[in-house]
């Protein structure tokens, strides 16, 4: 009898079911649309830990790589009205949607919040003959066959950064190849084995390797120096370029407005917490909170930036 009643009431929501069974209501699930160990995965797990300290349960981080985040977006969009599902996303997904066919766009899901920005870094293996950014620029401008790699598609942050860096230093972006890897977890071995000569990638995924001396940073793309990265900024080396990646959260379509506001409130409390501040500092992130409609407007601006970078003549 109790089992039948529980099944009947479960359709009315987790809170009703928990009243009957005594079990806690279900927590959130966060889709990380990259390989394990990638930037989306790292950020999703950091959010999960910081939320847990505040009593907001995250039951699972679902690693769902594919097409620069397009696969994860499709899963989110199909979960219409699911109040317990979120997608960790960022500039990489905006760029992927500009270059990869997709049934869905960001207009088909619900913007919750931009969380952080993160600078890019120019990396080489520790044994590389490229000791400084000037070493790289001399060879790049001379037309040497340098192999670049990044953990995102050409329209994602790593590819966009390489393109904008090339133009900033007077190099044709198309004159050298760019190999795409699905996140930092796949890019690192390619860099260390010499499959690529130079990586343009997010700082947070490589802080451990930088600390151990496995890789060397030639420059960071931020306005200011980054803790834990022994490299000057591009501007300090005469290159007029500042570039930031960012990450945020989206929810499925057709959520009740009060649920959207609850999620936004929980994000605001998250980024105001000491636990989040420690995680952000450890990963080289800068707080960059934008919520709701403001985040939606930012997404449209980012789509315009991506389009202009990929096709400046358009």
XYZ file of C-alpha atoms in Angstrom:
314
model
C 0.000 0.000 0.000
C 2.777 2.395 0.970
C 4.737 1.496 -2.165
C 1.761 2.192 -4.385
C 1.117 5.504 -2.648
C 4.765 6.492 -3.004
C 4.740 5.751 -6.730
C 1.551 7.686 -7.209
C 2.877 10.727 -5.390
C 6.344 10.680 -6.944
C 5.005 12.407 -10.044
C 4.062 15.355 -7.862
C 7.673 16.164 -7.007
C 10.603 15.048 -4.914
C 9.420 16.949 -1.839
C 6.152 14.995 -1.705
C 7.949 11.685 -2.206
C 10.400 12.509 0.561
C 7.483 13.171 2.938
C 6.196 9.666 2.301
C 9.480 7.747 2.290
C 11.485 9.830 4.725
C 14.281 10.060 2.166
C 15.846 13.449 1.375
C 14.587 15.161 -1.806
C 16.689 14.590 -4.902
C 19.606 16.929 -5.460
C 20.792 18.675 -8.576
C 22.629 17.039 -11.469
C 25.179 19.074 -13.406
C 26.150 18.095 -16.943
C 29.852 18.683 -17.673
C 29.969 18.577 -21.493
C 33.675 17.721 -21.784
C 35.974 14.848 -20.949
C 36.747 14.112 -17.297
C 39.351 16.523 -16.016
C 38.438 19.237 -18.511
C 37.499 22.790 -17.594
C 33.756 22.171 -17.515
C 34.240 19.101 -15.325
C 36.564 20.953 -12.956
C 34.162 23.882 -12.624
C 31.109 21.650 -12.157
C 32.802 19.686 -9.382
C 33.938 22.907 -7.716
C 30.360 24.190 -7.774
C 29.183 20.871 -6.346
C 31.645 21.061 -3.429
C 30.884 24.668 -2.593
C 27.133 24.133 -2.795
C 27.374 21.061 -0.559
C 28.956 23.229 2.132
C 25.845 25.415 1.959
C 23.409 22.525 2.101
C 22.540 22.541 -1.603
C 22.825 18.919 -2.694
C 24.363 17.981 -6.032
C 23.808 14.259 -6.559
C 25.946 13.870 -9.648
C 28.263 15.543 -12.140
C 27.459 13.853 -15.433
C 30.428 13.888 -17.826
C 28.933 14.036 -21.312
C 31.550 15.080 -23.900
C 30.936 15.620 -27.564
C 31.144 18.334 -30.228
C 32.458 21.057 -27.940
C 29.428 20.896 -25.651
C 26.729 20.549 -28.322
C 25.897 17.011 -27.129
C 25.418 18.282 -23.577
C 23.235 21.137 -24.800
C 21.036 18.655 -26.639
C 20.587 16.600 -23.480
C 19.648 19.717 -21.493
C 17.183 20.961 -24.097
C 15.475 17.571 -24.220
C 14.887 17.634 -20.438
C 12.066 20.167 -20.733
C 10.831 21.316 -17.317
C 13.442 19.329 -15.355
C 14.021 21.476 -12.273
C 16.983 19.409 -11.056
C 19.272 19.546 -14.085
C 21.914 22.136 -14.997
C 24.531 22.437 -17.730
C 27.995 23.825 -17.047
C 28.935 25.745 -20.177
C 30.992 28.642 -21.410
C 32.554 30.359 -24.375
C 33.480 26.951 -25.768
C 29.843 26.064 -26.326
C 29.085 29.453 -27.889
C 31.926 28.862 -30.312
C 30.927 25.276 -31.016
C 27.451 26.402 -31.997
C 29.034 28.750 -34.556
C 30.929 25.921 -36.246
C 29.056 22.654 -35.592
C 25.506 21.820 -36.763
C 23.104 21.600 -33.810
C 19.399 20.943 -33.455
C 19.352 23.371 -30.523
C 20.698 26.834 -29.728
C 21.174 28.668 -26.447
C 17.806 30.315 -27.091
C 16.210 26.908 -26.476
C 17.367 26.690 -22.849
C 17.234 28.893 -19.755
C 20.160 31.163 -18.780
C 20.916 31.069 -15.058
C 24.303 32.694 -14.431
C 27.808 33.411 -15.611
C 30.088 32.451 -12.727
C 33.732 33.179 -13.494
C 36.195 34.349 -16.074
C 39.535 32.676 -16.641
C 42.539 33.840 -18.668
C 44.162 31.800 -21.391
C 47.820 30.816 -21.336
C 50.394 30.049 -24.026
C 52.089 26.779 -23.047
C 55.024 24.726 -24.285
C 56.607 21.542 -22.898
C 59.383 22.115 -20.381
C 61.985 20.838 -22.875
C 60.822 23.101 -25.704
C 63.423 25.359 -27.333
C 60.807 28.127 -27.145
C 61.875 29.797 -23.914
C 59.999 33.082 -24.245
C 57.092 34.607 -26.142
C 59.617 36.416 -28.355
C 61.099 33.040 -29.334
C 57.652 31.901 -30.406
C 56.887 35.099 -32.310
C 60.164 35.001 -34.259
C 59.405 31.523 -35.554
C 55.702 32.192 -36.068
C 56.341 35.355 -38.094
C 59.007 33.548 -40.103
C 56.429 31.011 -41.240
C 57.896 28.023 -39.415
C 55.655 24.971 -39.324
C 54.551 25.277 -35.699
C 51.839 22.909 -34.572
C 49.291 24.562 -32.289
C 46.696 22.718 -30.227
C 43.826 23.631 -27.956
C 41.160 22.014 -25.845
C 38.300 23.513 -27.824
C 37.149 23.829 -31.413
C 38.382 26.715 -33.557
C 35.352 28.698 -32.414
C 35.941 27.874 -28.740
C 38.106 29.852 -26.310
C 41.419 28.157 -27.099
C 40.944 28.456 -30.851
C 39.590 32.007 -30.658
C 42.504 33.049 -28.464
C 45.036 31.636 -30.929
C 43.302 33.410 -33.813
C 43.195 36.752 -32.027
C 46.780 36.377 -30.828
C 47.938 35.687 -34.385
C 46.244 38.829 -35.681
C 47.578 40.893 -32.771
C 51.175 39.950 -33.655
C 50.766 40.284 -37.419
C 50.493 36.606 -38.351
C 47.892 35.022 -40.623
C 45.935 32.634 -38.352
C 45.452 30.244 -41.263
C 49.176 29.981 -41.968
C 49.646 27.472 -39.150
C 47.456 24.542 -38.241
C 45.373 24.183 -35.109
C 44.589 20.730 -33.717
C 41.426 20.315 -31.683
C 41.317 18.192 -28.511
C 38.318 17.600 -26.292
C 39.474 19.498 -23.226
C 42.721 19.744 -21.308
C 42.691 16.060 -20.426
C 43.351 15.181 -24.075
C 45.494 18.214 -24.894
C 48.133 17.626 -22.202
C 49.500 14.311 -23.533
C 49.561 15.750 -27.049
C 51.693 18.618 -25.785
C 54.018 16.417 -23.740
C 54.606 13.888 -26.545
C 55.350 16.551 -29.144
C 52.176 16.010 -31.141
C 51.772 19.782 -30.837
C 54.452 22.403 -30.193
C 52.332 25.056 -28.523
C 49.063 24.939 -26.604
C 46.645 27.796 -26.110
C 44.425 26.815 -23.219
C 42.769 27.807 -19.952
C 44.953 28.430 -16.914
C 43.046 26.339 -14.376
C 43.566 22.998 -16.127
C 47.357 23.352 -16.028
C 48.224 24.829 -12.650
C 49.494 21.481 -11.335
C 51.669 20.921 -14.400
C 53.032 24.454 -14.176
C 53.857 23.979 -10.499
C 55.649 20.689 -11.197
C 57.614 22.141 -14.118
C 56.176 19.732 -16.685
C 55.093 22.628 -18.904
C 56.186 26.249 -19.233
C 54.001 29.316 -19.702
C 55.153 31.949 -22.186
C 52.326 34.430 -21.543
C 48.916 34.864 -19.960
C 46.042 36.707 -21.602
C 44.795 38.580 -18.529
C 45.173 42.234 -17.571
C 47.269 41.291 -14.550
C 49.667 38.520 -13.589
C 48.077 35.240 -12.479
C 49.017 33.644 -9.156
C 50.813 30.357 -9.725
C 51.815 31.200 -13.303
C 55.403 32.369 -13.766
C 54.815 34.319 -16.953
C 54.109 37.951 -17.829
C 50.938 39.087 -19.510
C 50.790 39.652 -23.239
C 50.540 43.398 -22.704
C 53.648 43.360 -20.534
C 55.402 41.813 -23.540
C 54.167 44.374 -26.031
C 51.137 42.514 -27.418
C 47.924 44.528 -27.093
C 45.520 41.703 -26.317
C 43.414 40.767 -23.308
C 41.216 37.698 -23.626
C 39.041 35.848 -21.122
C 37.290 32.527 -21.178
C 34.257 32.196 -18.895
C 31.902 29.576 -17.517
C 28.282 29.601 -16.445
C 25.154 27.574 -15.845
C 22.105 26.933 -18.010
C 18.882 25.126 -17.109
C 16.344 23.266 -19.271
C 13.519 25.078 -21.046
C 10.083 25.678 -19.555
C 11.064 26.038 -15.918
C 8.575 27.833 -13.649
C 9.743 31.415 -13.009
C 9.986 30.806 -9.269
C 12.318 27.870 -9.865
C 14.554 30.022 -12.063
C 14.701 32.642 -9.330
C 15.535 29.984 -6.726
C 18.443 28.750 -8.828
C 19.701 32.312 -9.332
C 19.483 32.941 -5.586
C 21.426 29.767 -4.865
C 24.115 30.836 -7.346
C 24.363 34.269 -5.732
C 24.813 32.647 -2.328
C 27.381 30.284 -3.817
C 29.645 32.995 -5.230
C 29.394 34.995 -2.003
C 30.651 32.051 0.084
C 34.147 31.612 1.498
C 34.295 28.085 0.100
C 33.771 29.364 -3.417
C 36.305 32.167 -2.929
C 38.965 29.607 -1.973
C 38.164 27.392 -4.954
C 38.206 30.347 -7.341
C 41.575 31.530 -6.072
C 43.038 28.017 -6.309
C 41.946 27.719 -9.939
C 42.898 31.192 -11.123
C 39.283 32.265 -11.676
C 37.854 35.760 -11.330
C 34.304 36.288 -10.065
C 32.150 37.532 -12.926
C 28.575 37.036 -11.813
C 25.825 37.809 -14.306
C 22.363 36.345 -13.868
C 19.129 35.827 -15.750
C 18.390 38.332 -18.524
C 21.773 40.062 -18.101
C 23.474 36.740 -18.712
C 21.232 36.160 -21.719
C 22.284 39.515 -23.219
C 25.942 38.644 -22.586
C 25.481 35.354 -24.462
C 24.217 37.228 -27.508
C 27.207 39.586 -27.382
C 29.559 36.610 -27.161
C 27.958 35.011 -30.202
C 28.621 38.257 -32.124
C 32.254 38.274 -30.922
C 32.765 34.682 -32.042
C 31.294 35.391 -35.477
C 33.498 38.479 -35.925
C 36.630 36.582 -34.892
C 35.977 33.625 -37.179
C 35.041 35.794 -40.158
C 36.270 39.388 -39.703
C 35.180 40.296 -43.235
C 31.539 39.414 -42.573
